[in-house]
Amino acid sequence: MNNYYELLGVDRDASADEIKKAFRKKAKRLHPDIAGKEAEGRMRKLLTAYETLFNGDRRYEYDRAYSRFVKKPGFDYRTWLRERSDSPECQAKLVFFYLLHLEDDEAISLWQKNGGIHFPMENYLDKEDWMDCAFILAEELDKRRQSYEAFRLLSQIITEERRRPYFKHFTVEIEKLVREISRLRLKPQTDTETWIGCLQTLLDLGFPTRDDAVWTRSLIQALKSIGDHAGAEQVASGNFRQREFIK
């Protein structure tokens, strides 16, 4: 399958109802009671395609990224990129190509091979491609319980979005995912000092006051848990700067 539309078996102009019906039909075949555990990977891809195309904003972003990045028919772009394994630019483009073509495992493996969160894809992709790639990658990492890595990518995206908007109306979806990761999955997957760093990052991202209040309370509790009572008092008083409490 080359893209989300082909995976679901719908046309590019398919309605939301057609997408839902196609998903339900295919999902029944991939139910664990019918297809077994080996179908989990296919079900995850099917769910990703459905969630993307059924949501108008996500569908728009996917269509925009796919039409901009995929090369002309007849040119084996995948092979061309693979043959240039010594080029960070080609490796970054290959990660994005894999993601757009439902090869999520290959994308994550290649990204990790090149340094993971330390792989500066923003240096090798156009801004638009990098932001689309980073968002899709973050979603896939989070689904695999690699939420810290997803958080780091999403934080980069939001920082850049604040500086020069690209996603615009879609930013709400990205911020929603960051809130969900931070509230439900991030703390159990990190040690205390890493969690403190994440909270400080959240407070620097420019979220609404109600979010900052929640994260500030969590930061105070985390600092107290490592015995940094002076730092906790500074946070409570509002006098703190990024990372100044990490020992």
PDB file of C-alpha atoms in Angstrom:
ATOM      1  CA  MET A   1       0.000   0.000   0.000  1.00  0.00           C
ATOM      2  CA  ASN A   2       1.359   3.417  -0.960  1.00  0.00           C
ATOM      3  CA  ASN A   3      -0.721   5.679   1.274  1.00  0.00           C
ATOM      4  CA  TYR A   4      -3.566   5.900   3.786  1.00  0.00           C
ATOM      5  CA  TYR A   5      -6.225   6.011   1.065  1.00  0.00           C
ATOM      6  CA  GLU A   6      -5.003   2.797  -0.532  1.00  0.00           C
ATOM      7  CA  LEU A   7      -4.791   1.089   2.831  1.00  0.00           C
ATOM      8  CA  LEU A   8      -8.447   1.856   3.533  1.00  0.00           C
ATOM      9  CA  GLY A   9      -9.435   1.209  -0.079  1.00  0.00           C
ATOM     10  CA  VAL A  10     -11.117   4.584  -0.648  1.00  0.00           C
ATOM     11  CA  ASP A  11     -10.766   7.332  -3.231  1.00  0.00           C
ATOM     12  CA  ARG A  12      -9.011  10.579  -2.396  1.00  0.00           C
ATOM     13  CA  ASP A  13     -12.325  12.411  -2.452  1.00  0.00           C
ATOM     14  CA  ALA A  14     -14.035   9.870  -0.165  1.00  0.00           C
ATOM     15  CA  SER A  15     -16.504  11.261   2.351  1.00  0.00           C
ATOM     16  CA  ALA A  16     -16.184  10.805   6.104  1.00  0.00           C
ATOM     17  CA  ASP A  17     -18.951   8.178   6.003  1.00  0.00           C
ATOM     18  CA  GLU A  18     -17.166   6.227   3.266  1.00  0.00           C
ATOM     19  CA  ILE A  19     -13.951   6.311   5.263  1.00  0.00           C
ATOM     20  CA  LYS A  20     -15.727   5.095   8.398  1.00  0.00           C
ATOM     21  CA  LYS A  21     -17.438   2.230   6.536  1.00  0.00           C
ATOM     22  CA  ALA A  22     -14.185   1.156   4.897  1.00  0.00           C
ATOM     23  CA  PHE A  23     -12.397   1.187   8.246  1.00  0.00           C
ATOM     24  CA  ARG A  24     -15.065  -0.885   9.989  1.00  0.00           C
ATOM     25  CA  LYS A  25     -15.088  -3.448   7.185  1.00  0.00           C
ATOM     26  CA  LYS A  26     -11.322  -3.937   7.285  1.00  0.00           C
ATOM     27  CA  ALA A  27     -11.072  -3.716  11.074  1.00  0.00           C
ATOM     28  CA  LYS A  28     -13.411  -6.698  11.453  1.00  0.00           C
ATOM     29  CA  ARG A  29     -10.987  -8.839   9.452  1.00  0.00           C
ATOM     30  CA  LEU A  30      -8.081  -7.770  11.652  1.00  0.00           C
ATOM     31  CA  HIS A  31      -9.791  -8.442  14.996  1.00  0.00           C
ATOM     32  CA  PRO A  32      -7.468 -10.545  17.242  1.00  0.00           C
ATOM     33  CA  ASP A  33     -10.112 -13.272  17.540  1.00  0.00           C
ATOM     34  CA  ILE A  34     -10.070 -13.666  13.756  1.00  0.00           C
ATOM     35  CA  ALA A  35      -6.615 -12.688  12.542  1.00  0.00           C
ATOM     36  CA  GLY A  36      -4.575 -13.428  15.683  1.00  0.00           C
ATOM     37  CA  LYS A  37      -1.905 -11.360  17.425  1.00  0.00           C
ATOM     38  CA  GLU A  38       0.235 -11.191  14.285  1.00  0.00           C
ATOM     39  CA  ALA A  39      -2.317  -8.755  12.861  1.00  0.00           C
ATOM     40  CA  GLU A  40      -1.637  -6.128  15.548  1.00  0.00           C
ATOM     41  CA  GLY A  41       0.792  -4.204  13.351  1.00  0.00           C
ATOM     42  CA  ARG A  42      -1.640  -4.090  10.440  1.00  0.00           C
ATOM     43  CA  MET A  43      -4.438  -3.007  12.765  1.00  0.00           C
ATOM     44  CA  ARG A  44      -2.294  -0.187  14.147  1.00  0.00           C
ATOM     45  CA  LYS A  45      -1.608   1.078  10.625  1.00  0.00           C
ATOM     46  CA  LEU A  46      -5.277   0.822   9.710  1.00  0.00           C
ATOM     47  CA  LEU A  47      -6.234   2.792  12.806  1.00  0.00           C
ATOM     48  CA  THR A  48      -3.649   5.474  12.024  1.00  0.00           C
ATOM     49  CA  ALA A  49      -4.994   5.823   8.486  1.00  0.00           C
ATOM     50  CA  TYR A  50      -8.575   6.058   9.743  1.00  0.00           C
ATOM     51  CA  GLU A  51      -7.819   8.571  12.500  1.00  0.00           C
ATOM     52  CA  THR A  52      -5.927  10.731  10.006  1.00  0.00           C
ATOM     53  CA  LEU A  53      -8.424  10.722   7.147  1.00  0.00           C
ATOM     54  CA  PHE A  54     -11.568  10.901   9.271  1.00  0.00           C
ATOM     55  CA  ASN A  55     -10.322  14.065  10.994  1.00  0.00           C
ATOM     56  CA  GLY A  56     -10.619  16.981   8.558  1.00  0.00           C
ATOM     57  CA  ASP A  57      -7.589  18.878   9.905  1.00  0.00           C
ATOM     58  CA  ARG A  58      -5.348  15.823   9.985  1.00  0.00           C
ATOM     59  CA  ARG A  59      -6.450  14.784   6.523  1.00  0.00           C
ATOM     60  CA  TYR A  60      -5.577  18.218   5.185  1.00  0.00           C
ATOM     61  CA  GLU A  61      -2.108  18.044   6.723  1.00  0.00           C
ATOM     62  CA  TYR A  62      -1.504  14.524   5.403  1.00  0.00           C
ATOM     63  CA  ASP A  63      -2.631  15.440   1.876  1.00  0.00           C
ATOM     64  CA  ARG A  64      -0.458  18.534   1.921  1.00  0.00           C
ATOM     65  CA  ALA A  65       2.624  16.625   3.068  1.00  0.00           C
ATOM     66  CA  TYR A  66       2.094  13.700   0.691  1.00  0.00           C
ATOM     67  CA  SER A  67       1.489  15.814  -2.416  1.00  0.00           C
ATOM     68  CA  ARG A  68       4.494  18.002  -1.654  1.00  0.00           C
ATOM     69  CA  PHE A  69       7.005  15.304  -0.789  1.00  0.00           C
ATOM     70  CA  VAL A  70       6.273  12.272  -2.976  1.00  0.00           C
ATOM     71  CA  LYS A  71       8.182  12.315  -6.254  1.00  0.00           C
ATOM     72  CA  LYS A  72       6.964  11.686  -9.777  1.00  0.00           C
ATOM     73  CA  PRO A  73       5.658   8.205 -10.693  1.00  0.00           C
ATOM     74  CA  GLY A  74       8.235   5.955 -12.309  1.00  0.00           C
ATOM     75  CA  PHE A  75      11.135   7.217 -10.207  1.00  0.00           C
ATOM     76  CA  ASP A  76      12.181   4.805  -7.443  1.00  0.00           C
ATOM     77  CA  TYR A  77      12.732   7.453  -4.793  1.00  0.00           C
ATOM     78  CA  ARG A  78      12.972   4.922  -1.948  1.00  0.00           C
ATOM     79  CA  THR A  79      15.886   3.076  -3.570  1.00  0.00           C
ATOM     80  CA  TRP A  80      17.579   6.329  -4.516  1.00  0.00           C
ATOM     81  CA  LEU A  81      17.495   7.479  -0.881  1.00  0.00           C
ATOM     82  CA  ARG A  82      18.558   4.086   0.505  1.00  0.00           C
ATOM     83  CA  GLU A  83      21.648   4.064  -1.702  1.00  0.00           C
ATOM     84  CA  ARG A  84      22.792   7.298  -0.062  1.00  0.00           C
ATOM     85  CA  SER A  85      23.138   5.968   3.477  1.00  0.00           C
ATOM     86  CA  ASP A  86      26.105   8.251   4.157  1.00  0.00           C
ATOM     87  CA  SER A  87      24.013  11.368   3.541  1.00  0.00           C
ATOM     88  CA  PRO A  88      22.125  12.707   6.604  1.00  0.00           C
ATOM     89  CA  GLU A  89      19.853  14.668   4.273  1.00  0.00           C
ATOM     90  CA  CYS A  90      18.850  11.543   2.358  1.00  0.00           C
ATOM     91  CA  GLN A  91      18.365   9.619   5.599  1.00  0.00           C
ATOM     92  CA  ALA A  92      16.065  12.332   6.958  1.00  0.00           C
ATOM     93  CA  LYS A  93      14.087  12.293   3.699  1.00  0.00           C
ATOM     94  CA  LEU A  94      13.893   8.501   3.843  1.00  0.00           C
ATOM     95  CA  VAL A  95      12.423   8.643   7.344  1.00  0.00           C
ATOM     96  CA  PHE A  96       9.710  10.964   6.028  1.00  0.00           C
ATOM     97  CA  PHE A  97       9.153   8.810   2.937  1.00  0.00           C
ATOM     98  CA  TYR A  98       8.679   5.718   5.106  1.00  0.00           C
ATOM     99  CA  LEU A  99       6.160   7.514   7.317  1.00  0.00           C
ATOM    100  CA  LEU A 100       4.086   8.712   4.375  1.00  0.00           C
ATOM    101  CA  HIS A 101       4.025   5.185   2.940  1.00  0.00           C
ATOM    102  CA  LEU A 102       2.891   3.334   6.081  1.00  0.00           C
ATOM    103  CA  GLU A 103       6.352   1.924   6.806  1.00  0.00           C
ATOM    104  CA  ASP A 104       6.356   3.138  10.386  1.00  0.00           C
ATOM    105  CA  ASP A 105       8.679   0.507  11.840  1.00  0.00           C
ATOM    106  CA  GLU A 106      11.273   1.219   9.158  1.00  0.00           C
ATOM    107  CA  ALA A 107      10.964   4.967   9.777  1.00  0.00           C
ATOM    108  CA  ILE A 108      11.464   4.682  13.526  1.00  0.00           C
ATOM    109  CA  SER A 109      14.328   2.223  13.154  1.00  0.00           C
ATOM    110  CA  LEU A 110      16.134   4.515  10.708  1.00  0.00           C
ATOM    111  CA  TRP A 111      15.481   7.576  12.870  1.00  0.00           C
ATOM    112  CA  GLN A 112      16.917   5.805  15.923  1.00  0.00           C
ATOM    113  CA  LYS A 113      19.908   4.546  13.926  1.00  0.00           C
ATOM    114  CA  ASN A 114      20.719   8.166  13.075  1.00  0.00           C
ATOM    115  CA  GLY A 115      20.529   9.338  16.683  1.00  0.00           C
ATOM    116  CA  GLY A 116      16.818   9.530  17.473  1.00  0.00           C
ATOM    117  CA  ILE A 117      16.001  12.773  19.271  1.00  0.00           C
ATOM    118  CA  HIS A 118      19.588  13.891  18.581  1.00  0.00           C
ATOM    119  CA  PHE A 119      19.127  13.532  14.802  1.00  0.00           C
ATOM    120  CA  PRO A 120      18.637  17.162  13.623  1.00  0.00           C
ATOM    121  CA  MET A 121      16.212  16.482  10.785  1.00  0.00           C
ATOM    122  CA  GLU A 122      15.294  20.163  10.758  1.00  0.00           C
ATOM    123  CA  ASN A 123      18.764  20.787   9.278  1.00  0.00           C
ATOM    124  CA  TYR A 124      18.110  18.508   6.311  1.00  0.00           C
ATOM    125  CA  LEU A 125      14.428  18.984   5.460  1.00  0.00           C
ATOM    126  CA  ASP A 126      12.479  22.025   4.366  1.00  0.00           C
ATOM    127  CA  LYS A 127      10.643  23.559   7.310  1.00  0.00           C
ATOM    128  CA  GLU A 128       7.263  22.279   6.141  1.00  0.00           C
ATOM    129  CA  ASP A 129       8.565  18.751   5.547  1.00  0.00           C
ATOM    130  CA  TRP A 130      10.361  18.688   8.881  1.00  0.00           C
ATOM    131  CA  MET A 131       7.311  19.786  10.847  1.00  0.00           C
ATOM    132  CA  ASP A 132       5.013  17.306   9.110  1.00  0.00           C
ATOM    133  CA  CYS A 133       7.578  14.531   9.498  1.00  0.00           C
ATOM    134  CA  ALA A 134       8.199  15.282  13.172  1.00  0.00           C
ATOM    135  CA  PHE A 135       4.476  15.292  13.969  1.00  0.00           C
ATOM    136  CA  ILE A 136       3.751  11.976  12.234  1.00  0.00           C
ATOM    137  CA  LEU A 137       6.850  10.456  13.836  1.00  0.00           C
ATOM    138  CA  ALA A 138       5.835  11.715  17.283  1.00  0.00           C
ATOM    139  CA  GLU A 139       2.395  10.127  16.934  1.00  0.00           C
ATOM    140  CA  GLU A 140       3.917   6.779  16.008  1.00  0.00           C
ATOM    141  CA  LEU A 141       6.461   6.914  18.832  1.00  0.00           C
ATOM    142  CA  ASP A 142       3.742   7.678  21.358  1.00  0.00           C
ATOM    143  CA  LYS A 143       1.708   4.684  20.161  1.00  0.00           C
ATOM    144  CA  ARG A 144       4.754   2.528  20.875  1.00  0.00           C
ATOM    145  CA  ARG A 145       5.041   3.902  24.431  1.00  0.00           C
ATOM    146  CA  GLN A 146       8.050   6.026  23.545  1.00  0.00           C
ATOM    147  CA  SER A 147       6.291   9.091  24.835  1.00  0.00           C
ATOM    148  CA  TYR A 148       9.378  10.972  26.020  1.00  0.00           C
ATOM    149  CA  GLU A 149      10.809  10.950  22.496  1.00  0.00           C
ATOM    150  CA  ALA A 150       7.390  11.999  21.164  1.00  0.00           C
ATOM    151  CA  PHE A 151       7.267  14.824  23.707  1.00  0.00           C
ATOM    152  CA  ARG A 152      10.676  16.120  22.650  1.00  0.00           C
ATOM    153  CA  LEU A 153       9.648  16.238  18.986  1.00  0.00           C
ATOM    154  CA  LEU A 154       6.315  17.890  19.733  1.00  0.00           C
ATOM    155  CA  SER A 155       8.017  20.486  21.914  1.00  0.00           C
ATOM    156  CA  GLN A 156      10.285  21.393  19.012  1.00  0.00           C
ATOM    157  CA  ILE A 157       7.278  21.732  16.726  1.00  0.00           C
ATOM    158  CA  ILE A 158       5.379  23.999  19.126  1.00  0.00           C
ATOM    159  CA  THR A 159       8.450  26.164  19.712  1.00  0.00           C
ATOM    160  CA  GLU A 160       8.839  26.669  15.959  1.00  0.00           C
ATOM    161  CA  GLU A 161       5.092  27.200  15.536  1.00  0.00           C
ATOM    162  CA  ARG A 162       5.186  30.003  18.119  1.00  0.00           C
ATOM    163  CA  ARG A 163       8.087  31.594  16.229  1.00  0.00           C
ATOM    164  CA  ARG A 164       6.653  31.303  12.723  1.00  0.00           C
ATOM    165  CA  PRO A 165       3.242  29.620  12.297  1.00  0.00           C
ATOM    166  CA  TYR A 166       2.895  26.810   9.787  1.00  0.00           C
ATOM    167  CA  PHE A 167       0.252  24.436  11.165  1.00  0.00           C
ATOM    168  CA  LYS A 168      -1.947  27.342  12.304  1.00  0.00           C
ATOM    169  CA  HIS A 169      -5.425  25.898  13.029  1.00  0.00           C
ATOM    170  CA  PHE A 170      -3.945  22.399  13.336  1.00  0.00           C
ATOM    171  CA  THR A 171      -1.800  23.537  16.260  1.00  0.00           C
ATOM    172  CA  VAL A 172      -4.769  22.821  18.544  1.00  0.00           C
ATOM    173  CA  GLU A 173      -4.431  19.103  17.731  1.00  0.00           C
ATOM    174  CA  ILE A 174      -0.718  19.151  18.474  1.00  0.00           C
ATOM    175  CA  GLU A 175      -1.183  20.936  21.783  1.00  0.00           C
ATOM    176  CA  LYS A 176      -3.932  18.473  22.703  1.00  0.00           C
ATOM    177  CA  LEU A 177      -1.547  15.561  22.128  1.00  0.00           C
ATOM    178  CA  VAL A 178       1.154  17.211  24.256  1.00  0.00           C
ATOM    179  CA  ARG A 179      -1.331  17.677  27.108  1.00  0.00           C
ATOM    180  CA  GLU A 180      -2.426  14.050  26.841  1.00  0.00           C
ATOM    181  CA  ILE A 181       1.137  12.714  26.840  1.00  0.00           C
ATOM    182  CA  SER A 182       2.128  14.946  29.754  1.00  0.00           C
ATOM    183  CA  ARG A 183      -0.928  14.050  31.821  1.00  0.00           C
ATOM    184  CA  LEU A 184      -1.081  10.309  31.200  1.00  0.00           C
ATOM    185  CA  ARG A 185       2.179   8.822  29.960  1.00  0.00           C
ATOM    186  CA  LEU A 186       5.258  10.981  30.370  1.00  0.00           C
ATOM    187  CA  LYS A 187       5.969  10.768  34.108  1.00  0.00           C
ATOM    188  CA  PRO A 188       5.888   6.937  34.362  1.00  0.00           C
ATOM    189  CA  GLN A 189       8.378   6.687  31.493  1.00  0.00           C
ATOM    190  CA  THR A 190      10.983   9.095  32.899  1.00  0.00           C
ATOM    191  CA  ASP A 191      13.112   9.514  35.992  1.00  0.00           C
ATOM    192  CA  THR A 192      12.409  12.434  38.313  1.00  0.00           C
ATOM    193  CA  GLU A 193      15.035  14.800  36.945  1.00  0.00           C
ATOM    194  CA  THR A 194      13.955  14.163  33.354  1.00  0.00           C
ATOM    195  CA  TRP A 195      10.341  14.769  34.414  1.00  0.00           C
ATOM    196  CA  ILE A 196      11.416  18.070  35.968  1.00  0.00           C
ATOM    197  CA  GLY A 197      13.064  19.068  32.706  1.00  0.00           C
ATOM    198  CA  CYS A 198       9.884  18.203  30.805  1.00  0.00           C
ATOM    199  CA  LEU A 199       7.791  20.322  33.158  1.00  0.00           C
ATOM    200  CA  GLN A 200      10.112  23.261  32.708  1.00  0.00           C
ATOM    201  CA  THR A 201       9.859  22.817  28.933  1.00  0.00           C
ATOM    202  CA  LEU A 202       6.055  22.810  29.188  1.00  0.00           C
ATOM    203  CA  LEU A 203       6.134  26.044  31.160  1.00  0.00           C
ATOM    204  CA  ASP A 204       8.305  27.621  28.453  1.00  0.00           C
ATOM    205  CA  LEU A 205       6.004  26.663  25.574  1.00  0.00           C
ATOM    206  CA  GLY A 206       3.407  29.354  26.126  1.00  0.00           C
ATOM    207  CA  PHE A 207       0.349  27.326  27.060  1.00  0.00           C
ATOM    208  CA  PRO A 208      -2.682  28.955  28.722  1.00  0.00           C
ATOM    209  CA  THR A 209      -2.467  29.921  32.407  1.00  0.00           C
ATOM    210  CA  ARG A 210      -4.660  27.014  33.542  1.00  0.00           C
ATOM    211  CA  ASP A 211      -2.166  24.530  32.037  1.00  0.00           C
ATOM    212  CA  ASP A 212       0.799  26.354  33.549  1.00  0.00           C
ATOM    213  CA  ALA A 213      -0.853  26.186  36.968  1.00  0.00           C
ATOM    214  CA  VAL A 214      -1.103  22.387  36.772  1.00  0.00           C
ATOM    215  CA  TRP A 215       2.476  21.992  35.583  1.00  0.00           C
ATOM    216  CA  THR A 216       3.772  24.433  38.180  1.00  0.00           C
ATOM    217  CA  ARG A 217       2.204  22.369  40.968  1.00  0.00           C
ATOM    218  CA  SER A 218       3.745  19.213  39.497  1.00  0.00           C
ATOM    219  CA  LEU A 219       7.132  20.910  39.264  1.00  0.00           C
ATOM    220  CA  ILE A 220       6.982  21.988  42.912  1.00  0.00           C
ATOM    221  CA  GLN A 221       6.125  18.436  43.973  1.00  0.00           C
ATOM    222  CA  ALA A 222       8.916  16.950  41.861  1.00  0.00           C
ATOM    223  CA  LEU A 223      11.513  19.360  43.232  1.00  0.00           C
ATOM    224  CA  LYS A 224      10.469  18.580  46.786  1.00  0.00           C
ATOM    225  CA  SER A 225      10.732  14.854  46.057  1.00  0.00           C
ATOM    226  CA  ILE A 226      14.456  15.230  45.268  1.00  0.00           C
ATOM    227  CA  GLY A 227      15.042  17.498  48.266  1.00  0.00           C
ATOM    228  CA  ASP A 228      15.317  20.743  46.339  1.00  0.00           C
ATOM    229  CA  HIS A 229      13.088  22.761  48.674  1.00  0.00           C
ATOM    230  CA  ALA A 230      14.756  26.049  47.739  1.00  0.00           C
ATOM    231  CA  GLY A 231      13.968  25.412  44.090  1.00  0.00           C
ATOM    232  CA  ALA A 232      10.398  24.511  44.959  1.00  0.00           C
ATOM    233  CA  GLU A 233      10.029  27.795  46.853  1.00  0.00           C
ATOM    234  CA  GLN A 234      11.389  29.741  43.881  1.00  0.00           C
ATOM    235  CA  VAL A 235       8.896  28.078  41.546  1.00  0.00           C
ATOM    236  CA  ALA A 236       6.076  28.817  43.984  1.00  0.00           C
ATOM    237  CA  SER A 237       7.098  32.464  44.023  1.00  0.00           C
ATOM    238  CA  GLY A 238       7.366  32.602  40.238  1.00  0.00           C
ATOM    239  CA  ASN A 239      11.099  33.316  40.231  1.00  0.00           C
ATOM    240  CA  PHE A 240      12.679  30.594  38.125  1.00  0.00           C
ATOM    241  CA  ARG A 241      14.291  30.010  34.740  1.00  0.00           C
ATOM    242  CA  GLN A 242      14.546  27.009  32.430  1.00  0.00           C
ATOM    243  CA  ARG A 243      16.591  24.138  33.912  1.00  0.00           C
ATOM    244  CA  GLU A 244      18.075  26.121  36.771  1.00  0.00           C
ATOM    245  CA  PHE A 245      16.875  23.463  39.239  1.00  0.00           C
ATOM    246  CA  ILE A 246      18.384  20.416  37.555  1.00  0.00           C
ATOM    247  CA  LYS A 247      21.294  19.296  39.670  1.00  0.00           C
TER     248      LYS A 247
END
